[in-house]
Structure formats: structure tokens, C-alpha cells
Amino acid sequence: MEELPPCKWCGHPPTSSVDLSVFRSSLIAMEANASTCLTCSIFSTGIRTYLSNTSMPVPNDIDHLAIILGKLTVGKGMTVEIPMGPSLLRLSFFCSKRTSWMIRTLPFLDIGKQIPKTTSSDESLSWAIEQINHCRDNHQHCNSYLSAAVLPKRVVFVGTTAEPALRLYESQGERDFYICLSYCWGRRPFLRTLFDNIESHKRCINPDDLPPTMHDAIEYTRQLGVHYIWIDSLFIIQDSVLDWREEAGKMASIYQRSYLVLSATSSADAYGGMHVSLPSDYQTFALTVNTKTNEICGSNIADQANFPITTNTTETFYVRRAYDHVNRGTSNYAGRIPMLPTNKRGWIFQERFLSSRVLHFGPHELYFECLEDSACQCTDHSNTSLDQESVLGPKGGGVNETTPRQSPTDNFQQHSSMRKTVAKAYYGPVVWRIMTRDELMCAWHNMVHDFTTRDLTYAKDLFPAISGLAREMSVARAALHGNADKAQETGYYAGLWKDSLVRDLCWKVGFVNIATDDEEEVKRIKAWTDRALEWRAPTWSWGSVNAPVKFLGQEHGTKDFFTPLCEVLDVSCTAAAGSDEMGELVAGRLVLRGQLLPARVTRPRLKTCRQDGLRLPWQILSLEFAVLVENFVQHLFVDDGCQDLLGLLDEIDAGGDPPVVYCFLLGVVRRGGSPVFLLLKKVKGQSVEETGQDVYHRFGRLQLAGPPRRPKNDRTPWKERFGVLAQAKKEVVTII
């Protein structure tokens, strides 16, 4: 059957080879073309119907519409983005049943459902219980941790709906189901367990003393028929450093073995509560199409429980403001991740990905995700996380030591898609344990990037907040070396791994959106020039900086991408008292042997690209070498504001030599032959005790574009042609 050409005003239908289409148009143009194109008629009528029935202003000519058509499993649908001043209005078009006419005429149209007006309704509770029961009865991997679950050291006993109770209970190692609460603390004080009140909490906790989020979670636990809930502020003695360090190390397993995690996803603090009501501008509108004439013959507010029934001569489709979902779609257009409060907090990152099941109380609806599925109230189907056969093993077999190790993706570009659409599976132990070594490295780099975009109230919590995920990654890496039972021997040092240490050193400060006007993002960009206010990691670790980080080749990840050209002689970290090597640290040291190249610091040649004058990592410094090569470019990213080096430049403006720093060669990017360096500076007054050699701090990463072009018959090695490296000497460097 010959394909119809896409409409030049709405872009429908795109060619069959396209999974996602983004088409620019205008409302007036689609209205003018409505008589000849059904999709133009649907879009334009739907937009007008929504705008005329809500409080949204109606522009005279909406001439910057973005029409998104996607046919992928996650992010599927027909969506229109409308600029409304500084923000975007996203309208979603869907149907209640995919009839043969719908499939033939509008193949991108997804199935949707009317949702309850509040997440506290009986309908929402029934939906949640249905998802939990389906997972419990059908998902082997989600239940695997529950078989070994015992009650944590302390939990809150909540009783039942008929006979409610509330007290802190110190368990005796008995087995029972419990629920965990994942939430944002916020800045307002609320009831916590302290040395002074722990005994009274064991007798009784007054429910009136609890903030709304905890109160709602406790009541929901009773409604689910579970007797215990774990809440960190009531479980850990908050004014005891030793108790915190001891129990923080167990938090990962506590979430992992919980029956369910309740996530206050849309609540900014403990006083926001769990539940939400659907705003009036999110109501659904129904539009009826005469299938014989392809004309829209009616529209109304679809506020009844069941959508209208399609007849022999009519079909009904719907339009509403798009809901915010926890997962992202496969692109920035198909379901952008909303900046929900829990998506900003560092501790909540591993709480979500380690647990078997999470029930999110979102800004509009409930969203359920587990290790194998995800589902939301507004759709009539679940989004299967990953293909059962290729990732979770043969049906009923599961992943075990005898299952052949096979890749969950055909190429590394799919890693980016997986972490957006099926993040819980991608960052979960089930998938990690069947990844290859290079895929595990890629997954860890992606995870660190996503984690470092989040905030922590206390800087020292950085490594404890991902220690559980680090342990799972350790088990997966150990299995590759044939010693899955000795995961501690895989070598984890301040967020870097022994078996990929040189690649892990190739991180840089990297912001997602440098042109943002968002107040919180601007605040983050302003803060990046200062390292963490209190020491939490050695300078060679990404944990030492106060900014999001990216890794070299993160979007490539192939084993042939990078060739290491240095040797790791020694690496060590010292854990804080009561912690371990994956938790809070007090010291770290790295010893490398390789080529060390001196350079002089100069002022940057680039101007800031932000109107507020904020300088970004590549706009702080530049370097000069004793020998230059033709047409090479410095890709220089510093780790902080380098105030000490800039101060030295200020001092020598009147005369004198610029300060000297050192470039340590880590390796080379195979395609193009670009050398990659650590930027080091000597630490004044410190030396290696055994040898008296200098000690260095890392302050950035440098990549030189090149090497210079050469004639076809020239077989000179790239290192010899890169003249600047002739100044390098082989040295042993100690970095702290």
C-alpha cells in the first residue's frame, strides 16, 4: 500500500520509518486546511475547544506550534506544544478504544483513561491495590528480595484502620511486611526521634504532632493492610552521629526489602501531604468525528466516569492538558521529565531505584513502577520496562549464574533512551547483572550524571546517598570477574571503580542547560565555582565538586572509544568512623605513572555566554605550552572557579611569569587521536612522606583536538606528530 505524503501543515502522517516526528505549524494555518485534512481539523478544533473552555488566554495567532507524533511504546501519542508567554502548554490527544478506523486513520493516537479527581479517592486506592497485587502475583524479580526481608531495627507500628495505633517499635529480627516513605524534608522543622524522646516514642507517638506527609503515609499504610512503616526521621536518632552512620549504611537494604515505597513525589516538604486534586485546567474534552464525512460534529466536557461509546458512524477522541509523569519519554518532546520535588533530592535517587515497588503520588495522578513494569492512571495499559526475553531471561527462568550474559541493548545509544523511559529497570540490579563490563561503566557514568544534578542538604551525605547503588554495582562487576560472592574486592574508591579507573577519571563539570533562566538552576550555576564547603572527597573524585558531572564519551561508551596511556600504581580511601568504603570518607589518595606536561596559565579568550556574567567551566582559564601545534583546540574544563590561580594572574599583571600547572596524560580518544589530560597543580607545603615528591590537586580536564592532519603516506605515530607532547616527561604523581 502506497504511503500518503505528510500534510504540509500538520506533518501527519509521517513516513513509516519515523518513530518520532516534531513538526512546526500554526493554528490559523491548520484551521484553513481543516476541510482537506482530518488531522488538521482534529488539532485545531481540539486546541480551540480547550482554550475556550479554560482560563487560558487565547492568542490571536498561535504561530509557533510544535506537533509531536510518536509511535514508541513509551512516549507514544499525539501532542501539541503551544507557547504561552514564558511557558509551554502541552495538550495531549488520545482515544478510549483503538478501533480499526482509529488505527487506519490516526495510528499515532494513544489510549487514555479518565482519572479520579483526587489521589485520595477510593477509585485511586483500588487502582493502586490492583497494581501491587499484579506485581506480587506475577513478577519473580520484584518478589525476590521480600523472601529475605526482616523488619528493620526500628519501625513505626501503625495498627489497622479499625484499631489504629502509633508507636516506635524496636524489632527482634522477626519477618513481616513493611512500607517505606520517600519524601522531601524541606526546611521547616518537624517531629524527629532524638535521644530525649526515643523512649516516649516507643510508648506512643501523637499523630497530631506529625506533619501532613507522614500522617497521610501512615493512613495509607493502614488502608493497604500493612502494620509497619519505616520513616527515616523517626527511625534514626537524629542527634546521634554514630547511630546515623550505622543506620545510613543499612538504608539501601531497608528500601530494597520493603513491600512498597510510598513516594510523596509532588510534595516539596513534609508539610505538603501525599495527595493532590486535579486542577480545573486539566479537565478532558471529547470531540466526535463523523467517520463517513470526516467532519467534527460535536464537542463537550468529558467529565463522566466512562467515556462516550463509539457508534457505527462516529468516533470520539479526547484532548486535555498533558499530565506530568515521573518517567521521561524517548526524547525531550515525548514526555519531558517534570522538575518534581523528589526529582531534585539526592537521597531519594537510590530510594526509588533500589526498591522493588514504588507508588508515586504525582501532581495529577498515581504512578506505579516496579522492576518489570510501570503504569499510570491515565492510560489503559502498563509500559513494560524491558523485553522479557532479552533482558530478564527466558520466561520463568529469570537471571541466574547459568543464564548467558547478553546485552539489554543493541548499541550504547539506547542507554540514553533506557535511562529516560525505563529508569527504574535501567538503574536496577536485575539488568546490571546481565550487562557487559563496558555497559556497566556506561550505566554508572549515566547514573552519576543524573545523581549529581540533584541536591543534598548536607554535603557529607554524597557517598552515603548512593552507597546502596554502589553495592549493587559492585556485585554486578564482581560477577564479571567470577567472584560474585566477593563484591567488596572489586575496588570502589570515592565514586570510581578499580576496573575502569582511568576512564572514570575522565569526568568534567557539565551543566544540562547553561542558558536557563530557572531560579534554582541559576543558583546551581552560581555555586559551581566553589567546591563542597566541607571536605567530602579527594580532588580526583567527581564527589569533590559542587556541580553536575559528565564523563568522556558518555554518549558513546564503546570499548574501542578510549585507550588509557597511564598506569595506576596505588589508590586508597579512608572511611569515617562508623562508616565504610562506600559511605562517608575522610581521606583519599591516588598514585599514577605517566606523561606529565608543564603549561602556563593565561586568562580565557572566551567571553561568557550568559547575560548575567556568570562564567562557565570552559570560560575560566586558558593554557600556553612551550611548543605549539598547528590548528589544535583546547577543550579545557575546570572543576571550580580556580580563585587561587586567578589571584596569581592578578599579581603578575604588573610583570612576571604566569603560574605553572601540569597536564597529566590519561589516554587518547581513538577516533581523531585527541589526547586527554588531568589538570594538576602542586599543593603548597605538602609532599609524599616516603619520597619527598610533590603532591597535587586536580583542578580540571583538558582535551586537545587533533592530531594535526598528515599526508596519506605519513606513518608517523600520532604522539610524535603532536609536538606539544615532546615536552612531557614520565613521572609518578600523587593526587589527593
mmCIF file of N, CA and C in Angstrom, residues 507 509-511 521-533 536 539 544-549 608 610 612-621 637-646 681 698-700:
data_model
loop_
_atom_site.group_PDB
_atom_site.id
_atom_site.type_symbol
_atom_site.label_atom_id
_atom_site.label_comp_id
_atom_site.label_asym_id
_atom_site.label_seq_id
_atom_site.Cartn_x
_atom_site.Cartn_y
_atom_site.Cartn_z
ATOM 1 N N TRP A 507 36.135 12.652 34.012
ATOM 2 C CA TRP A 507 34.911 13.414 34.213
ATOM 3 C C TRP A 507 35.187 14.907 34.085
ATOM 4 N N VAL A 509 32.983 18.933 34.853
ATOM 5 C CA VAL A 509 31.768 19.632 35.254
ATOM 6 C C VAL A 509 30.946 19.891 33.998
ATOM 7 N N GLY A 510 29.675 19.504 34.016
ATOM 8 C CA GLY A 510 28.843 19.665 32.830
ATOM 9 C C GLY A 510 27.402 19.955 33.173
ATOM 10 N N PHE A 511 26.943 21.147 32.827
ATOM 11 C CA PHE A 511 25.559 21.537 33.107
ATOM 12 C C PHE A 511 24.653 21.111 31.966
ATOM 13 N N GLU A 521 18.168 26.608 38.893
ATOM 14 C CA GLU A 521 19.298 26.233 38.063
ATOM 15 C C GLU A 521 20.355 27.329 38.036
ATOM 16 N N VAL A 522 19.903 28.582 38.005
ATOM 17 C CA VAL A 522 20.850 29.701 38.048
ATOM 18 C C VAL A 522 21.615 29.679 39.365
ATOM 19 N N LYS A 523 20.922 29.373 40.447
ATOM 20 C CA LYS A 523 21.575 29.266 41.755
ATOM 21 C C LYS A 523 22.638 28.175 41.732
ATOM 22 N N ARG A 524 22.342 27.068 41.062
ATOM 23 C CA ARG A 524 23.304 25.970 40.969
ATOM 24 C C ARG A 524 24.519 26.392 40.137
ATOM 25 N N ILE A 525 24.277 27.097 39.043
ATOM 26 C CA ILE A 525 25.383 27.544 38.200
ATOM 27 C C ILE A 525 26.272 28.520 38.963
ATOM 28 N N LYS A 526 25.658 29.378 39.775
ATOM 29 C CA LYS A 526 26.446 30.315 40.577
ATOM 30 C C LYS A 526 27.314 29.585 41.599
ATOM 31 N N ALA A 527 26.824 28.448 42.083
ATOM 32 C CA ALA A 527 27.520 27.751 43.173
ATOM 33 C C ALA A 527 28.638 26.850 42.690
ATOM 34 N N TRP A 528 28.708 26.556 41.391
ATOM 35 C CA TRP A 528 29.646 25.540 40.926
ATOM 36 C C TRP A 528 31.104 25.949 41.128
ATOM 37 N N THR A 529 31.393 27.260 41.179
ATOM 38 C CA THR A 529 32.786 27.703 41.268
ATOM 39 C C THR A 529 33.429 27.377 42.609
ATOM 40 N N ASP A 530 32.630 27.050 43.613
ATOM 41 C CA ASP A 530 33.168 26.632 44.912
ATOM 42 C C ASP A 530 33.031 25.118 45.044
ATOM 43 N N ARG A 531 34.108 24.459 45.445
ATOM 44 C CA ARG A 531 33.990 23.043 45.754
ATOM 45 C C ARG A 531 33.122 22.887 47.000
ATOM 46 N N ALA A 532 32.773 21.661 47.355
ATOM 47 C CA ALA A 532 31.947 21.426 48.540
ATOM 48 C C ALA A 532 32.538 22.178 49.735
ATOM 49 N N LEU A 533 31.683 22.858 50.503
ATOM 50 C CA LEU A 533 32.148 23.720 51.589
ATOM 51 C C LEU A 533 32.961 22.949 52.614
ATOM 52 N N ARG A 536 34.724 16.275 51.370
ATOM 53 C CA ARG A 536 33.973 15.021 51.312
ATOM 54 C C ARG A 536 34.597 14.021 50.344
ATOM 55 N N THR A 539 40.324 15.388 45.378
ATOM 56 C CA THR A 539 40.061 16.222 44.195
ATOM 57 C C THR A 539 39.947 15.408 42.919
ATOM 58 N N SER A 544 34.097 15.637 44.673
ATOM 59 C CA SER A 544 34.699 16.826 45.289
ATOM 60 C C SER A 544 34.111 18.122 44.763
ATOM 61 N N VAL A 545 33.338 18.063 43.662
ATOM 62 C CA VAL A 545 32.833 19.300 43.062
ATOM 63 C C VAL A 545 31.371 19.511 43.419
ATOM 64 N N ASN A 546 30.967 20.746 43.296
ATOM 65 C CA ASN A 546 29.615 21.150 43.671
ATOM 66 C C ASN A 546 28.806 21.423 42.410
ATOM 67 N N ALA A 547 28.716 20.422 41.538
ATOM 68 C CA ALA A 547 28.075 20.630 40.234
ATOM 69 C C ALA A 547 27.769 19.285 39.589
ATOM 70 N N PRO A 548 26.880 19.275 38.584
ATOM 71 C CA PRO A 548 26.670 18.050 37.806
ATOM 72 C C PRO A 548 27.946 17.703 37.036
ATOM 73 N N VAL A 549 28.177 16.423 36.799
ATOM 74 C CA VAL A 549 29.362 15.999 36.049
ATOM 75 C C VAL A 549 28.958 15.121 34.874
ATOM 76 N N THR A 608 31.928 35.204 28.399
ATOM 77 C CA THR A 608 30.794 34.459 28.940
ATOM 78 C C THR A 608 29.608 34.553 27.997
ATOM 79 N N ARG A 610 26.517 34.110 29.066
ATOM 80 C CA ARG A 610 25.339 34.438 29.859
ATOM 81 C C ARG A 610 25.282 35.940 30.101
ATOM 82 N N ASP A 612 24.051 37.468 32.600
ATOM 83 C CA ASP A 612 24.318 37.842 33.984
ATOM 84 C C ASP A 612 25.805 37.795 34.329
ATOM 85 N N GLY A 613 26.647 37.443 33.341
ATOM 86 C CA GLY A 613 28.085 37.482 33.561
ATOM 87 C C GLY A 613 28.666 36.254 34.222
ATOM 88 N N LEU A 614 27.848 35.259 34.544
ATOM 89 C CA LEU A 614 28.368 34.043 35.171
ATOM 90 C C LEU A 614 29.299 33.311 34.205
ATOM 91 N N ARG A 615 30.451 32.936 34.702
ATOM 92 C CA ARG A 615 31.399 32.195 33.874
ATOM 93 C C ARG A 615 31.199 30.698 34.067
ATOM 94 N N LEU A 616 31.332 29.984 32.984
ATOM 95 C CA LEU A 616 31.110 28.549 32.967
ATOM 96 C C LEU A 616 32.451 27.812 32.929
ATOM 97 N N PRO A 617 32.476 26.496 33.115
ATOM 98 C CA PRO A 617 33.740 25.767 33.314
ATOM 99 C C PRO A 617 34.782 25.960 32.218
ATOM 100 N N TRP A 618 34.396 26.273 30.997
ATOM 101 C CA TRP A 618 35.359 26.439 29.913
ATOM 102 C C TRP A 618 35.721 27.917 29.681
ATOM 103 N N GLN A 619 35.267 28.788 30.583
ATOM 104 C CA GLN A 619 35.495 30.223 30.406
ATOM 105 C C GLN A 619 36.333 30.826 31.535
ATOM 106 N N ILE A 620 37.009 29.985 32.318
ATOM 107 C CA ILE A 620 37.758 30.463 33.477
ATOM 108 C C ILE A 620 39.231 30.688 33.144
ATOM 109 N N LEU A 621 39.858 29.699 32.514
ATOM 110 C CA LEU A 621 41.297 29.737 32.267
ATOM 111 C C LEU A 621 41.609 29.286 30.846
ATOM 112 N N PHE A 637 38.099 22.265 30.722
ATOM 113 C CA PHE A 637 37.018 22.416 31.683
ATOM 114 C C PHE A 637 37.622 22.360 33.083
ATOM 115 N N VAL A 638 37.478 23.448 33.829
ATOM 116 C CA VAL A 638 37.982 23.442 35.203
ATOM 117 C C VAL A 638 36.904 22.915 36.139
ATOM 118 N N ASP A 639 37.339 22.454 37.314
ATOM 119 C CA ASP A 639 36.419 21.841 38.274
ATOM 120 C C ASP A 639 35.786 22.854 39.214
ATOM 121 N N ASP A 640 36.420 24.022 39.341
ATOM 122 C CA ASP A 640 35.878 25.061 40.218
ATOM 123 C C ASP A 640 36.331 26.419 39.692
ATOM 124 N N GLY A 641 36.115 27.464 40.462
ATOM 125 C CA GLY A 641 36.428 28.808 39.997
ATOM 126 C C GLY A 641 37.899 29.146 39.932
ATOM 127 N N CYS A 642 38.788 28.268 40.444
ATOM 128 C CA CYS A 642 40.241 28.466 40.387
ATOM 129 C C CYS A 642 40.652 29.838 40.905
ATOM 130 N N GLN A 643 40.101 30.233 42.041
ATOM 131 C CA GLN A 643 40.394 31.562 42.572
ATOM 132 C C GLN A 643 41.874 31.724 42.908
ATOM 133 N N ASP A 644 42.539 30.647 43.321
ATOM 134 C CA ASP A 644 43.960 30.760 43.646
ATOM 135 C C ASP A 644 44.791 31.079 42.414
ATOM 136 N N LEU A 645 44.513 30.409 41.292
ATOM 137 C CA LEU A 645 45.261 30.666 40.069
ATOM 138 C C LEU A 645 44.938 32.034 39.493
ATOM 139 N N LEU A 646 43.662 32.410 39.536
ATOM 140 C CA LEU A 646 43.285 33.742 39.056
ATOM 141 C C LEU A 646 43.927 34.828 39.913
ATOM 142 N N LYS A 681 47.743 20.874 39.912
ATOM 143 C CA LYS A 681 48.548 21.956 40.490
ATOM 144 C C LYS A 681 49.160 21.435 41.788
ATOM 145 N N ARG A 698 43.881 17.929 41.694
ATOM 146 C CA ARG A 698 43.256 18.052 40.378
ATOM 147 C C ARG A 698 42.435 19.329 40.355
ATOM 148 N N PHE A 699 42.428 20.043 39.186
ATOM 149 C CA PHE A 699 41.554 21.209 39.065
ATOM 150 C C PHE A 699 40.829 21.275 37.728
ATOM 151 N N GLY A 700 40.925 20.210 36.906
ATOM 152 C CA GLY A 700 40.184 20.239 35.653
ATOM 153 C C GLY A 700 40.564 19.105 34.726
#
